[in-house]
Short mmCIF file of C-alpha atoms and ligand atoms in Angstrom, two decimals:
data_model
loop_
_atom_site.label_atom_id
_atom_site.label_comp_id
_atom_site.label_asym_id
_atom_site.label_seq_id
_atom_site.Cartn_x
_atom_site.Cartn_y
_atom_site.Cartn_z
CA ASP A 4 148.62 50.03 107.84
CA SER A 5 147.63 53.49 107.60
CA ILE A 6 148.30 55.71 110.67
CA LEU A 7 144.92 57.29 109.93
CA SER A 8 143.04 53.94 109.93
CA ASN A 9 141.72 54.87 113.35
CA VAL A 10 139.60 57.82 111.76
CA LEU A 11 135.92 57.27 112.25
CA PRO A 12 133.46 58.29 109.52
CA ALA A 13 131.47 61.47 110.20
CA PRO A 14 127.87 61.30 110.72
CA GLU A 15 125.84 61.97 107.68
CA ASP A 16 125.17 65.58 107.12
CA PRO A 17 121.02 65.81 106.77
CA VAL A 18 121.20 68.57 103.99
CA LEU A 19 124.02 66.90 102.01
CA SER A 20 121.92 63.48 102.09
CA VAL A 21 119.03 65.20 100.79
CA ILE A 22 121.10 66.65 97.97
CA PHE A 23 122.81 63.01 97.22
CA ALA A 24 119.40 61.61 97.22
CA CYS A 25 118.20 64.24 94.30
CA ARG A 26 121.49 63.82 92.52
CA ASP A 27 121.06 60.02 92.34
CA ASP A 28 117.35 60.22 91.55
CA PRO A 29 117.03 59.51 87.47
CA CYS A 30 113.49 61.09 87.08
CA PRO A 31 114.14 64.03 84.53
CA VAL A 32 111.46 66.18 86.42
CA LYS A 33 113.12 65.93 89.75
CA LEU A 34 113.05 69.10 91.61
CA ASN A 35 115.94 70.10 94.30
CA LEU A 36 114.34 72.58 97.01
CA SER A 37 116.81 71.97 99.60
CA VAL A 38 119.62 74.25 98.66
CA GLY A 39 119.94 78.03 99.68
CA ALA A 40 120.91 79.48 96.28
CA TYR A 41 119.06 81.73 93.90
CA GLN A 42 117.98 80.33 90.67
CA THR A 43 116.33 81.85 87.56
CA GLU A 44 112.73 81.13 86.43
CA GLU A 45 114.67 78.52 84.05
CA GLY A 46 116.23 76.80 86.93
CA LYS A 47 119.94 78.31 86.52
CA PRO A 48 122.35 79.82 88.78
CA LEU A 49 122.39 83.58 88.13
CA VAL A 50 125.54 85.71 87.93
CA LEU A 51 124.49 89.48 87.94
CA GLU A 52 124.95 91.78 84.87
CA VAL A 53 126.72 94.17 87.17
CA VAL A 54 129.24 91.64 88.75
CA ARG A 55 130.21 90.80 85.21
CA LYS A 56 130.60 94.49 84.43
CA ALA A 57 132.84 94.80 87.50
CA GLU A 58 134.79 91.95 86.58
CA GLN A 59 135.33 93.34 83.11
CA GLN A 60 136.71 96.50 84.54
CA LEU A 61 138.94 94.72 86.96
CA ALA A 62 140.18 92.58 84.17
CA ASN A 63 141.21 95.76 82.06
CA ASP A 64 142.52 97.71 85.12
CA LEU A 65 146.35 97.73 84.60
CA TYR A 66 146.99 98.52 88.23
CA CYS A 67 144.93 95.64 89.53
CA ASP A 68 147.15 93.08 90.82
CA LYS A 69 147.05 89.79 92.65
CA GLY A 70 149.05 90.60 95.74
CA TYR A 71 148.32 89.87 99.28
CA LEU A 72 145.70 92.11 100.82
CA PRO A 73 146.36 93.26 104.43
CA ILE A 74 145.20 90.99 107.12
CA ASP A 75 142.02 92.71 107.46
CA GLY A 76 141.35 92.86 103.75
CA LEU A 77 140.60 95.46 101.16
CA ALA A 78 140.33 98.69 103.32
CA ASP A 79 137.60 100.25 100.82
CA PHE A 80 135.59 97.12 100.86
CA ASN A 81 135.67 97.40 104.80
CA LYS A 82 134.54 100.79 104.63
CA PHE A 83 131.78 100.48 102.12
CA SER A 84 130.59 97.27 103.48
CA ALA A 85 129.99 99.01 106.92
CA LYS A 86 128.20 101.78 105.15
CA LEU A 87 125.96 99.41 103.63
CA ILE A 88 124.62 97.85 106.73
CA LEU A 89 124.86 100.83 109.14
CA GLY A 90 123.68 103.51 106.81
CA ASP A 91 125.29 106.48 105.01
CA ASP A 92 125.08 108.70 108.21
CA SER A 93 125.74 106.25 110.92
CA HIS A 94 126.96 108.15 114.00
CA ALA A 95 128.86 104.95 114.96
CA VAL A 96 130.93 105.37 111.76
CA LYS A 97 131.50 109.06 111.95
CA GLU A 98 132.54 108.47 115.60
CA ASN A 99 135.26 106.05 114.42
CA ARG A 100 134.08 103.37 116.80
CA VAL A 101 133.17 100.60 114.22
CA VAL A 102 135.93 98.22 113.10
CA THR A 103 135.19 96.09 109.83
CA ILE A 104 137.34 93.26 108.50
CA GLN A 105 137.01 91.38 105.47
CA CYS A 106 136.37 87.84 105.91
CA LEU A 107 135.38 84.60 104.07
CA SER A 108 131.62 85.18 103.60
CA GLY A 109 129.06 85.06 106.28
CA THR A 110 130.37 81.78 107.75
CA GLY A 111 133.97 83.07 108.03
CA SER A 112 132.79 86.29 109.50
CA LEU A 113 130.66 84.40 112.19
CA ARG A 114 133.70 82.27 112.87
CA VAL A 115 136.15 85.16 113.15
CA GLY A 116 133.75 86.98 115.58
CA ALA A 117 133.02 83.79 117.53
CA GLU A 118 137.07 83.41 117.97
CA PHE A 119 137.35 86.90 119.18
CA LEU A 120 134.49 86.50 121.67
CA ALA A 121 135.54 83.14 123.00
CA LYS A 122 139.07 84.86 123.67
CA HIS A 123 138.26 88.24 124.86
CA HIS A 124 134.42 87.97 126.30
CA GLN A 125 133.90 86.71 129.78
CA GLN A 126 130.42 85.25 129.33
CA ARG A 127 130.87 82.28 126.81
CA VAL A 128 127.16 81.61 126.52
CA ILE A 129 125.60 82.38 123.23
CA PHE A 130 122.04 82.10 122.46
CA VAL A 131 120.77 81.09 119.13
CA PRO A 132 117.17 80.79 117.87
CA ASN A 133 115.35 77.54 117.90
CA PRO A 134 115.49 76.72 115.16
CA THR A 135 118.41 78.24 113.32
CA TRP A 136 120.51 77.93 110.56
CA GLY A 137 122.15 74.47 110.94
CA ASN A 138 125.76 75.63 110.83
CA HIS A 139 125.59 78.06 113.69
CA PRO A 140 125.83 75.47 116.74
CA PHE A 141 128.84 73.99 114.91
CA ILE A 142 130.65 77.62 114.24
CA PHE A 143 130.16 78.66 117.70
CA THR A 144 130.94 75.27 119.51
CA LEU A 145 134.03 74.74 117.61
CA ALA A 146 135.14 78.30 118.71
CA GLY A 147 134.71 77.62 122.24
CA LEU A 148 131.40 79.06 123.03
CA SER A 149 128.49 77.37 124.64
CA VAL A 150 125.38 77.21 122.82
CA GLU A 151 121.96 77.59 124.25
CA TYR A 152 118.49 78.14 122.52
CA PHE A 153 115.88 80.76 122.70
CA ARG A 154 112.48 80.04 121.59
CA TYR A 155 111.79 81.49 118.25
CA TYR A 156 109.18 79.36 115.99
CA ASP A 157 105.78 78.39 117.06
CA PRO A 158 104.64 75.22 115.36
CA HIS A 159 101.12 75.84 116.16
CA THR A 160 100.74 79.44 114.66
CA ARG A 161 103.60 78.92 112.26
CA GLY A 162 104.85 82.31 113.45
CA LEU A 163 107.06 83.72 115.89
CA ASP A 164 106.75 82.76 119.58
CA PHE A 165 107.43 86.26 120.59
CA GLU A 166 106.38 85.80 124.22
CA GLY A 167 108.74 82.87 124.77
CA MET A 168 111.54 84.89 122.86
CA LEU A 169 111.23 87.58 125.37
CA GLU A 170 111.24 85.46 128.26
CA ASP A 171 114.04 83.25 127.19
CA LEU A 172 116.25 86.45 126.55
CA GLY A 173 114.97 87.83 129.74
CA ALA A 174 116.23 84.94 131.55
CA ALA A 175 119.59 84.93 129.98
CA PRO A 176 122.87 85.41 132.11
CA SER A 177 124.08 89.09 132.00
CA GLY A 178 126.78 89.58 129.21
CA ALA A 179 125.40 86.50 127.09
CA LEU A 180 125.71 86.62 123.55
CA VAL A 181 122.49 86.53 121.39
CA VAL A 182 122.48 85.48 117.61
CA LEU A 183 119.79 87.43 115.81
CA GLN A 184 119.13 86.99 112.18
CA ALA A 185 119.08 90.60 110.71
CA CYS A 186 116.36 89.51 108.32
CA ALA A 187 115.01 86.71 106.18
CA HIS A 188 115.39 84.09 109.15
CA ASN A 189 116.81 80.81 108.08
CA PRO A 190 114.92 78.25 108.14
CA THR A 191 111.55 79.69 109.32
CA GLY A 192 111.19 82.73 107.07
CA ILE A 193 109.81 84.50 110.11
CA ASP A 194 110.84 87.86 111.13
CA PRO A 195 109.89 89.99 114.00
CA THR A 196 108.08 93.15 113.14
CA LEU A 197 109.84 96.57 113.81
CA GLU A 198 107.52 97.01 117.03
CA GLN A 199 108.88 93.51 118.24
CA TRP A 200 112.50 94.33 117.28
CA GLU A 201 112.07 97.34 119.56
CA GLN A 202 110.98 95.17 122.33
CA ILE A 203 113.74 92.79 121.79
CA ARG A 204 116.26 95.54 121.71
CA GLN A 205 115.02 96.96 125.18
CA ILE A 206 115.40 93.42 126.77
CA VAL A 207 118.79 92.82 125.21
CA ARG A 208 120.14 96.14 126.54
CA SER A 209 118.40 96.18 129.69
CA LYS A 210 119.73 92.64 130.44
CA GLY A 211 123.39 93.49 129.06
CA LEU A 212 123.36 90.95 126.49
CA LEU A 213 125.72 91.44 123.45
CA PRO A 214 123.86 91.04 120.07
CA PHE A 215 125.69 89.25 117.23
CA PHE A 216 123.66 89.83 113.94
CA ASP A 217 123.89 87.39 111.11
CA ASN A 218 123.25 89.51 108.20
CA ALA A 219 123.34 87.09 105.45
CA TYR A 220 120.24 88.21 103.33
CA GLN A 221 120.38 91.90 103.26
CA GLY A 222 118.11 93.17 100.39
CA PHE A 223 116.96 89.43 99.69
CA ALA A 224 114.04 89.85 102.02
CA SER A 225 112.27 92.95 101.05
CA GLY A 226 114.11 93.71 97.82
CA ASN A 227 115.28 96.97 99.74
CA LEU A 228 118.84 97.11 101.16
CA ASP A 229 117.90 99.74 103.82
CA SER A 230 114.47 98.19 104.99
CA ASP A 231 116.25 94.92 105.55
CA ALA A 232 118.89 96.80 107.59
CA GLN A 233 116.43 98.36 110.06
CA SER A 234 116.66 95.71 112.70
CA VAL A 235 120.51 96.34 112.87
CA ARG A 236 120.32 100.08 112.74
CA MET A 237 117.93 100.19 115.64
CA PHE A 238 120.44 98.51 117.90
CA VAL A 239 123.39 100.63 116.51
CA ALA A 240 121.32 103.95 116.91
CA ASP A 241 121.02 103.40 120.70
CA GLY A 242 124.93 103.83 120.90
CA GLY A 243 125.43 100.27 122.34
CA GLU A 244 127.61 97.39 121.17
CA CYS A 245 127.06 94.69 118.63
CA LEU A 246 128.67 92.24 116.27
CA ILE A 247 127.60 91.89 112.64
CA ALA A 248 128.44 89.00 110.27
CA GLN A 249 127.79 90.38 106.54
CA SER A 250 127.67 88.09 103.43
CA PHE A 251 127.55 89.02 99.77
CA ALA A 252 126.85 85.38 98.80
CA LYS A 253 123.16 86.04 98.31
CA ASN A 254 122.53 89.78 97.46
CA MET A 255 125.34 89.75 94.78
CA GLY A 256 125.30 86.14 94.05
CA LEU A 257 128.74 85.87 95.03
CA TYR A 258 128.34 82.63 96.74
CA GLY A 259 131.52 80.90 95.63
CA GLU A 260 133.64 83.88 96.11
CA ARG A 261 133.44 83.96 99.65
CA ILE A 262 133.20 87.37 100.53
CA GLY A 263 131.81 88.99 103.69
CA ALA A 264 132.67 91.02 106.47
CA LEU A 265 132.70 91.10 110.17
CA THR A 266 131.65 94.45 111.83
CA ILE A 267 132.07 95.37 115.44
CA VAL A 268 130.31 98.42 116.54
CA CYS A 269 132.43 99.66 119.90
CA THR A 270 131.31 102.21 122.46
CA SER A 271 134.40 104.39 121.65
CA GLU A 272 137.22 104.95 119.25
CA GLY A 273 139.72 103.65 121.81
CA VAL A 274 137.94 100.37 122.46
CA ALA A 275 137.51 100.03 118.39
CA ARG A 276 141.34 100.42 118.31
CA LYS A 277 142.11 97.73 120.73
CA VAL A 278 139.28 95.16 119.30
CA LYS A 279 140.87 95.72 115.72
CA SER A 280 144.32 94.71 117.09
CA GLN A 281 143.02 91.46 118.43
CA LEU A 282 140.88 90.72 115.36
CA LEU A 283 144.16 90.88 113.50
CA LEU A 284 145.64 88.33 115.82
CA VAL A 285 142.55 85.99 115.42
CA VAL A 286 142.65 85.94 111.49
CA ARG A 287 146.48 85.75 110.93
CA PRO A 288 147.00 82.04 112.30
CA MET A 289 143.90 80.88 110.45
CA TYR A 290 144.35 81.90 107.01
CA LEU A 291 146.80 85.02 107.08
CA THR A 292 144.75 87.36 104.51
CA PRO A 293 141.49 86.93 103.01
CA PRO A 294 141.04 86.60 98.93
CA ILE A 295 141.10 89.51 96.84
CA HIS A 296 138.88 88.98 93.87
CA GLY A 297 135.28 89.06 95.49
CA ALA A 298 136.33 91.96 97.59
CA SER A 299 137.50 93.79 94.38
CA ILE A 300 134.04 92.98 92.79
CA VAL A 301 132.29 94.26 95.75
CA THR A 302 134.08 97.26 96.29
CA THR A 303 133.73 98.30 92.52
CA ILE A 304 130.14 97.98 92.71
CA LEU A 305 129.55 99.72 96.16
CA LYS A 306 131.88 102.73 95.10
CA ASN A 307 130.17 103.46 91.73
CA SER A 308 127.08 105.25 92.03
CA ASP A 309 125.78 104.02 88.78
CA MET A 310 126.84 100.21 89.26
CA TYR A 311 125.17 100.46 92.65
CA LYS A 312 121.84 101.40 91.22
CA ASP A 313 122.19 98.55 88.76
CA TRP A 314 122.84 96.31 91.67
CA THR A 315 119.85 97.40 93.55
CA ILE A 316 117.60 96.84 90.42
CA GLU A 317 118.95 93.26 89.87
CA LEU A 318 118.75 92.59 93.82
CA LYS A 319 115.08 93.82 93.90
CA GLY A 320 114.39 91.40 90.64
CA MET A 321 115.53 88.45 92.74
CA ALA A 322 113.69 89.21 95.88
CA ASP A 323 110.62 89.99 93.54
CA ARG A 324 110.72 86.60 91.68
CA ILE A 325 110.74 84.95 95.05
CA ILE A 326 107.91 86.85 96.48
CA SER A 327 105.90 85.97 93.28
CA MET A 328 106.94 82.20 93.61
CA ARG A 329 105.36 82.52 97.46
CA GLN A 330 102.19 83.82 95.71
CA GLN A 331 101.89 81.53 93.02
CA LEU A 332 102.48 78.54 95.25
CA TYR A 333 99.72 79.84 97.69
CA GLU A 334 97.24 80.20 95.05
CA ALA A 335 98.08 76.76 93.32
CA ILE A 336 97.53 75.11 96.84
CA GLN A 337 94.21 77.00 97.46
CA ALA A 338 93.08 76.03 93.97
CA ARG A 339 93.47 72.32 94.88
CA GLY A 340 91.27 72.86 98.00
CA THR A 341 94.18 71.42 100.21
CA PRO A 342 93.04 71.27 103.75
CA GLY A 343 94.53 73.48 106.24
CA ASP A 344 95.75 77.36 106.35
CA TRP A 345 98.67 77.79 103.87
CA SER A 346 98.74 81.64 104.45
CA HIS A 347 102.26 81.41 106.21
CA ILE A 348 103.59 80.61 102.53
CA ILE A 349 102.84 84.15 101.62
CA LYS A 350 103.62 85.69 105.09
CA GLN A 351 107.04 84.12 105.47
CA ILE A 352 110.08 86.40 104.27
CA GLY A 353 113.11 85.65 102.37
CA MET A 354 114.59 82.55 100.55
CA PHE A 355 112.91 79.83 102.57
CA SER A 356 109.38 78.81 103.41
CA PHE A 357 108.93 76.64 106.59
CA THR A 358 105.98 74.55 105.22
CA GLY A 359 105.07 72.76 108.21
CA LEU A 360 105.20 69.41 106.53
CA ASN A 361 106.85 66.76 108.60
CA GLU A 362 109.54 64.23 107.78
CA LYS A 363 107.14 61.34 106.63
CA GLN A 364 105.57 63.75 104.32
CA VAL A 365 108.82 65.18 103.15
CA ARG A 366 110.11 61.57 102.16
CA MET A 367 106.82 60.75 100.48
CA MET A 368 107.17 63.83 98.30
CA ALA A 369 110.74 62.73 97.26
CA LYS A 370 109.71 59.13 96.70
CA GLU A 371 106.36 59.92 94.77
CA TYR A 372 106.90 63.31 93.30
CA HIS A 373 110.63 63.55 92.97
CA ILE A 374 110.59 66.80 95.18
CA TYR A 375 113.60 67.30 97.64
CA MET A 376 113.59 69.53 100.69
CA THR A 377 115.24 69.34 104.12
CA TYR A 378 113.54 66.93 106.48
CA ASP A 379 112.34 69.91 108.64
CA GLY A 380 109.99 70.75 105.74
CA ARG A 381 112.02 73.81 104.47
CA ILE A 382 111.80 74.53 100.89
CA SER A 383 113.92 77.02 99.15
CA MET A 384 111.56 79.35 97.20
CA ALA A 385 114.41 80.40 95.08
CA GLY A 386 114.40 77.03 93.56
CA LEU A 387 110.76 77.32 92.15
CA SER A 388 109.58 78.40 89.03
CA SER A 389 106.21 79.01 87.35
CA LYS A 390 106.70 75.63 85.74
CA THR A 391 107.43 73.72 88.85
CA VAL A 392 104.89 75.30 91.04
CA PRO A 393 102.14 73.07 90.04
CA GLN A 394 104.17 69.93 90.71
CA LEU A 395 104.98 71.07 94.24
CA ALA A 396 101.31 71.98 94.86
CA ASP A 397 100.32 68.65 93.76
CA ALA A 398 102.73 67.11 95.91
CA ILE A 399 101.56 69.15 99.09
CA HIS A 400 98.08 68.37 98.36
CA ALA A 401 98.80 64.49 98.20
CA ALA A 402 100.93 64.74 101.33
CA VAL A 403 98.46 66.31 103.63
CA THR A 404 95.41 64.51 102.32
N1 PMP B 529 123.88 82.65 107.89
C1 PMP B 529 122.68 82.26 107.57
C2 PMP B 529 121.49 82.45 108.23
C3 PMP B 529 122.72 81.50 106.13
O1 PMP B 529 121.63 80.92 105.80
C4 PMP B 529 123.89 81.51 105.45
C5 PMP B 529 124.08 80.63 104.20
N2 PMP B 529 123.25 79.36 104.12
C6 PMP B 529 124.93 81.81 106.00
C7 PMP B 529 124.93 82.62 107.21
C8 PMP B 529 126.32 81.71 105.38
O2 PMP B 529 126.50 81.81 104.06
P1 PMP B 529 127.89 82.32 103.51
O3 PMP B 529 128.99 81.71 104.19
O4 PMP B 529 127.86 81.51 102.19
O5 PMP B 529 127.91 83.72 103.31
#
């Protein structure tokens, strides 16, 4: 008898069950819109040209080895990642009160930040948007924090419940942590305006809350790296503290390289030094040091002004294709005379669209039209192409009529 025979099966993951259902569908024109990874117009994953170039350069570099990185990762990677999110002339960076450590993509950065907070921050309550990326509650709960929700999405307007959001943040206990998605909110595709961000900042600061930015899509929302960083920079400009989890999965297409960074902006150099020493203690017993390859690719690109420019062009190409898919889908729905207001499809931002379709409609579309999306009605715009837009528009039309 196995000593592990008492292990219970884990509950089914709702996203994975959609992926499996699609995988097992024999229909040749099936369409998987559940996964948050960029695809080309031809439905293929994309390796950026600039990434291939950086990899070639690394392969030819005789001094490039496969040794261990330090616990906090590649020093230049950390320096340039902080610059990317905080901006070239960040006061916080100049004042040496920013700590950045290389982590395992966005997820790993969130987890390391959460472990650090659970150990060193007195207030264990962490507020996340309702709804938010499905992994957030697991990451924070397992790190020992207590997850609560603030209102974010209003199903009636298919927009931001801004009043509700401010009310809930205003009622949060002093010192509580608040997760804010820097741009391209997953799963709703709804971001606050800059004016709304300013009001959020005022509430967060006046209540003494500690913001933890999830920055998984910088550049992917608008196509511009600086525009997408404005929410974060607004909070850093006021001199206060914040945490930022950064990912290069989407914006450099480095999903499987697991490359990202955790940045903690502190109020003084002295605090930053202490924070850094404790972060090393969080990382060492978990995985000792982070992987080298993805960090080397990112650093090569961020350090070289020509490659950086090439990257911004390719990044804008990805963002523009997604924006164009929104427009095409909206027009296709209009052309079919589908009842209802579908303007949220073009108003929403980033990789996802929260269609407003319910679970019953989603199941019907999978069964009859072989189109797969998560049961909350979220579709990945990056999985669409000009060829598949009519199929989706037909299915949406059938689902709501
Ligand atoms: N945050 C959000 C909001 C996400 O959507 C994702 C990816 N789906 C992540 C973080 C983490 O991604 P990764 O660990 O691949 O960087």
